[in-house]
Every structure is written in C-alpha cells, then in structure tokens.
Amino acid sequence: MELVLKLAGAYRHSLAAGGWGWKRLVLPGVLLALWQAVTAGGLVRPILLPSPLQVLDAFVAMAGSGELVTHLAASFARVLEGFALAAVLGVGLGMGLGIFPLLFATTAGIIQLIRPIPPIAWLPLAILWFGIEEGSKVFIIALGAFFPIFTNVLDGVRQTDHKFVELAKVLEVPRGRFLAQVVVPGALPFIMTGLRVGLAFAWMCVVAAELSAGMKGVGYMLTDARALAQTDKVIVGMLAIGVVGKTMDCVLHALEKRIVRWKTSFTGA
Amino acid sequence: MVTAATAGKLTLRQVGKIYADYQGGAINALEPVDLDVAPGEFVAIIGPSGCGKSTLLRLIAGLEKPSAGTLQVDGAPIAGPDYTRGLVFQDPMLFPWKNIWHNVATGLEARGLLAGQKDEVDQFLALVGLADFAGVFPHQLSGGMAQRAALARALVNHPKILLLDEPLGALDALTRMTMQDEILSIWAQRRTTMLFVTHDIDEALYLSQRIVIMSERPGRIKDIMAIDIPRPRRRNAPDFFAYRSRLLALLGVGEQA
Ligand SMILES: Nc1ncnc2c1ncn2[C@@H]1O[C@H](COP(=O)(O)OP(=O)(O)OP(=O)(O)O)[C@@H](O)[C@H]1O
Ligand SMILES: [Mg+2]
C-alpha cells in the first residue's frame, strides 16, 4: 500500500513537473466517457465490449482474489529475467562489435540472419530445449529484447564523431580511456533508447509466449478468460500490461534523464 | 608565462596527398608543396574551398600520411599525431559530457600529468577568459566561449605548433574580432608557431606575418605574401588596402570598378 502511495505521489509529481497538469487527463477522460456512453446505451453487446464499470468490477474481483497479482507477478518475473539477459548481451555485443572490427566481420552475418526471425517462431524449439513453463519464455523474451538493444548500442558506438577520434589521437588519449570517456558516454543516449525499446519488446514477447503455452502469466490469463467469454477480464489483463509496462518505462526514462544530463532534448515545437 | 619560441620550426618538402575515392579512383588533393615556417611564426593559409587547406593541416598534425614528400618539425620527421601539434577545428568539438574544466584537462589527463598540473588547467581557462565557467557543460556556452575552451584545450599541452582550421569561421563578426585579438595576445605571450586556415582575407591580413595563398584543386601553393604591417595593427589602417588588392587578384577575385 505504501508503495502504491509512493507511486501515486511520484506520478502526481511528474505531472506537475511536466507543467501540463490536467491537460494530460483530457484525452483519457474523453475516451472513457465515450466508452461508457457506447456501452451503456446498449449499442454494443457486453461480450464484445463490456462497460468501464464492468471492467472495474472485474478488476476489483481479480485483485481481491489474488488472481491478477499471481499472473502479473509471473509475467513480471519472466520479463525481468529475459530483459536482464538481453540487456547484458545486447550492450556487451553491441559495444564489442562496434569497437572490434574483427568481431563484427566474423559475427555480423549470423546476427543479421537471425534478426528477421520473429521471436515467437522460436517457441517450438525453445519448448524442446528449455521446457514449457519458465525457460522457453525467458528465452523468447531475451531474444525479442536483444535485437533492439543490440542494434541501438551498435549504432551508438558507430556514430562517434570522427573528429573526436582525431582529437583523441592528437591529445594522445589512450585507447581504453578513449572508449570509456568518449565512445561510451557518446553512445549512452542510444543505449538508453535501446533498453527502453527492448523492454517494450520484452512485454510483447512474454504475452505472446504465454498465449501459446503454459499455465501462468498475463498471456495465459487472457486466453483463459477469452475461452470463458469473460471479456471484462481480458480487458483488465490488457490494461494491467499497459500500466506495468508504462511504469517500467518511466523508471528507465528517469534513469536516462539522470545519466544523460549533458544533453538538451527536443520537447516539441 | 612569456617564453620566446625556441622550437616549432616546420619544414615541408614536396609534400603531396592523393586520396582514394570510394570508387577506387584517385583524388589529387595536394600537389607537391614546399613550405618553411620559422619557430614562433604566424602563418595564415587562404584559398578556395576544396584546395587542400585542411588536408595540409591534417598532414602536419600527423593524422594523414603524405603520398609523397617529407614533413619535419625541428628537423625530426612527423611520425603520427601527438600533443606537440595542437588542433582546433571550426566546430569547437568539446566533449558534451565533460564540463569545461575536464574538457581542457583532457590532454594532460591522457598523458598522466593532471595530478601535478591542475593549476595549469585553471591558468589556461583564465587565459581564455573562462575562469568562471570551469564547472559548466558545453551546451551552456555560447559559440565564442566554446571555441575559447577548445583553444585552451589545445594550448594547455604547450604545443610547439598550433593548427587552426577556420577556428573563427562559425562566429559572428563582432565575436570574431574579439577572438582574433585574443589569439594575437595568446600568441604574443606564448610565441607558439601558428598555422591558421581562413576564408577571410581581412582576418589573414590582421593576424599573420605571412599568408600562404593556395590555388584551386589540385591544391598548390600559388604565392606566399609577407605582411609587413607593424603591430599593433589597426583594422582600418590604410596599409591593408594594397595588400588586399594583391590578395584578391591572386585569388582571382577581380575588384569591380
Ligand atoms: N578523407 C578524404 N577522402 C577522400 N577525399 C578527400 C578526403 N578529405 C579531403 N578530400 C578531398 O580533398 C580535397 C581537398 O579537401 P580539403 O578538405 O583539404 O579542402 P579545404 O581546402 O580544406 O576546403 P574547405 O575550404 O572547403 O574546407 C577535396 O576535393 C576533398 O574532396
Ligand atoms: Mg577545410
């Protein structure tokens, strides 16, 4: 409960800091009202689209019974594991391939061959190799999150300004120091972007993997509810993914702002 | 801080540069040139775009290998880039993630000298008038201030030769004139050999002892003009007019009657 209060506080704070306050709530409010109007007027059948209040009821019931938390926690744990794996590999390989041309020459071909394969296409193999419940899902998530992270990190290393390279030579900056003080900080905004996109991919992959196999997780909860024609539960599950995903992205975004303070970003014209 | 130049003599003999272009062809950027620069001399280099001015500086910096000829500093061949030949670009190229103090300290830190020479960094920041901006990040500086920081970053290493590639090219006219005076005062104090590439004839005339005029690609040295105007020079001194007409004629920009 304390955590929830803290999060709410942080959210209100971020609203205030953004300086837009209530304006952010206009569109969601309008959509909600529209949704309520459409469903209350009997225009659509509840099985196709239940009303917001029905969804709220379902949410309260699912939250109370612990069903929501159980499934969400299962998915969340998988995302964390897969994403952590992808972050380590993606940042490591992205840096490595960007810095060492030999490593790039020998491995880039294979990586580019694997990239177009949708992560979910690995599911049959992954189940055989890593088991149907945890292993296969973590594998799929890691694979899905890896490529955006890897690609962005590699690009981040690549975009190091050539003049910085020349300057470093003239100033006799040793290679290790050059990498640590010029290449890595210059690549940081790209690394953070990669991590954020990677995290979004991780959520897509976990749901896709859980839809296809297993007995736990938000994806499983969605298929189960659909099979029982509990559309309200489906919507609760979807919204839960949105909220948790957005919250995690906010954490990364706050981290990014802290790390990349030297950059002024474009906030719109 | 005033030290008479004892070093920084530059000798180029038949130095030419041919680049390979992306189709495997050859770009003749620099025809063999001969050039002697005395220690502590201020030489400006002027010429049409693409005539090889930057190429010449990069060769002297050691960032590029000559296709022909030899380059020597104080009698020793140039083997590669090092801190004794400092470099300043048109764009300040400060490291955005380092504050001004650490930007200026980069060279000393790189050579493991920073611990003993921290006050050196402060001194050079003061020399370029940025003493109060040590803790500030580059994006918080104006273009002129950033370029002064870039100058300090090069100077703090006590280079024998300072290579300046259109260093004031991106600044407004007023800031530009202030910076010219600052560069002259730094030169008067330190007597570093200066090689200053510019597109601005008046800037070359105001600053330098000699002007190297280069011709259209493939770059050659068309003429070298000694500027015997006493210092301190006044920007509107009548002495400039004769030099200016000769320079314009050499650059093939005829004056309209
Ligand atoms: N790395 C490179 N590879 C291939 N060609 C190059 C390279 N650098 C320069 N050149 C070519 O060499 C010629 C001279 O270039 P350089 O940059 O020295 O000209 P410049 O006199 O400095 O021109 P500007 O006044 O526009 O800065 C140009 O034709 C350019 O296209
Ligand atoms: Mg140039």
mmCIF file of C-alpha atoms in Angstrom, chain A residues 161 163-164 166-167 169-174 177 181-182 185-186 261-262 264, chain B residues 58 63 81-83 85 89 93-98 109-111 139 153 157:
data_model
loop_
_atom_site.group_PDB
_atom_site.id
_atom_site.type_symbol
_atom_site.label_atom_id
_atom_site.label_comp_id
_atom_site.label_asym_id
_atom_site.label_seq_id
_atom_site.Cartn_x
_atom_site.Cartn_y
_atom_site.Cartn_z
ATOM 1 C CA ASP A 161 32.205 11.684 -34.346
ATOM 2 C CA LYS A 163 36.659 14.487 -35.253
ATOM 3 C CA PHE A 164 36.596 13.155 -31.683
ATOM 4 C CA GLU A 166 41.228 12.610 -34.412
ATOM 5 C CA LEU A 167 41.184 14.877 -31.387
ATOM 6 C CA LYS A 169 44.859 10.973 -31.300
ATOM 7 C CA VAL A 170 46.268 14.486 -31.184
ATOM 8 C CA LEU A 171 45.774 14.689 -27.410
ATOM 9 C CA GLU A 172 47.304 11.196 -27.076
ATOM 10 C CA VAL A 173 44.295 9.783 -25.245
ATOM 11 C CA PRO A 174 44.981 6.063 -24.714
ATOM 12 C CA ARG A 177 40.353 5.889 -21.849
ATOM 13 C CA GLN A 181 35.382 8.697 -21.850
ATOM 14 C CA VAL A 182 34.293 9.324 -25.419
ATOM 15 C CA PRO A 185 29.258 8.418 -23.000
ATOM 16 C CA GLY A 186 28.506 9.330 -26.608
ATOM 17 C CA ARG A 261 22.123 15.302 -18.182
ATOM 18 C CA TRP A 262 24.503 16.974 -20.641
ATOM 19 C CA THR A 264 19.155 19.001 -24.043
ATOM 20 C CA ARG B 58 45.946 17.158 -41.219
ATOM 21 C CA LEU B 63 46.522 12.436 -38.955
ATOM 22 C CA PRO B 81 49.679 12.708 -34.309
ATOM 23 C CA ASP B 82 50.912 13.910 -30.937
ATOM 24 C CA TYR B 83 50.228 16.724 -28.486
ATOM 25 C CA ARG B 85 50.956 19.850 -32.721
ATOM 26 C CA PHE B 89 38.550 22.871 -35.741
ATOM 27 C CA MET B 93 34.175 19.762 -30.715
ATOM 28 C CA LEU B 94 34.059 19.891 -26.944
ATOM 29 C CA PHE B 95 33.079 16.632 -25.303
ATOM 30 C CA PRO B 96 29.436 17.365 -24.367
ATOM 31 C CA TRP B 97 29.505 15.087 -21.323
ATOM 32 C CA LYS B 98 32.559 16.711 -19.746
ATOM 33 C CA GLU B 109 44.913 13.682 -18.099
ATOM 34 C CA ALA B 110 45.613 11.499 -21.130
ATOM 35 C CA ARG B 111 49.340 11.750 -20.547
ATOM 36 C CA HIS B 139 25.775 23.151 -24.171
ATOM 37 C CA ARG B 153 42.230 22.567 -24.523
ATOM 38 C CA ASN B 157 49.545 20.916 -23.672
#
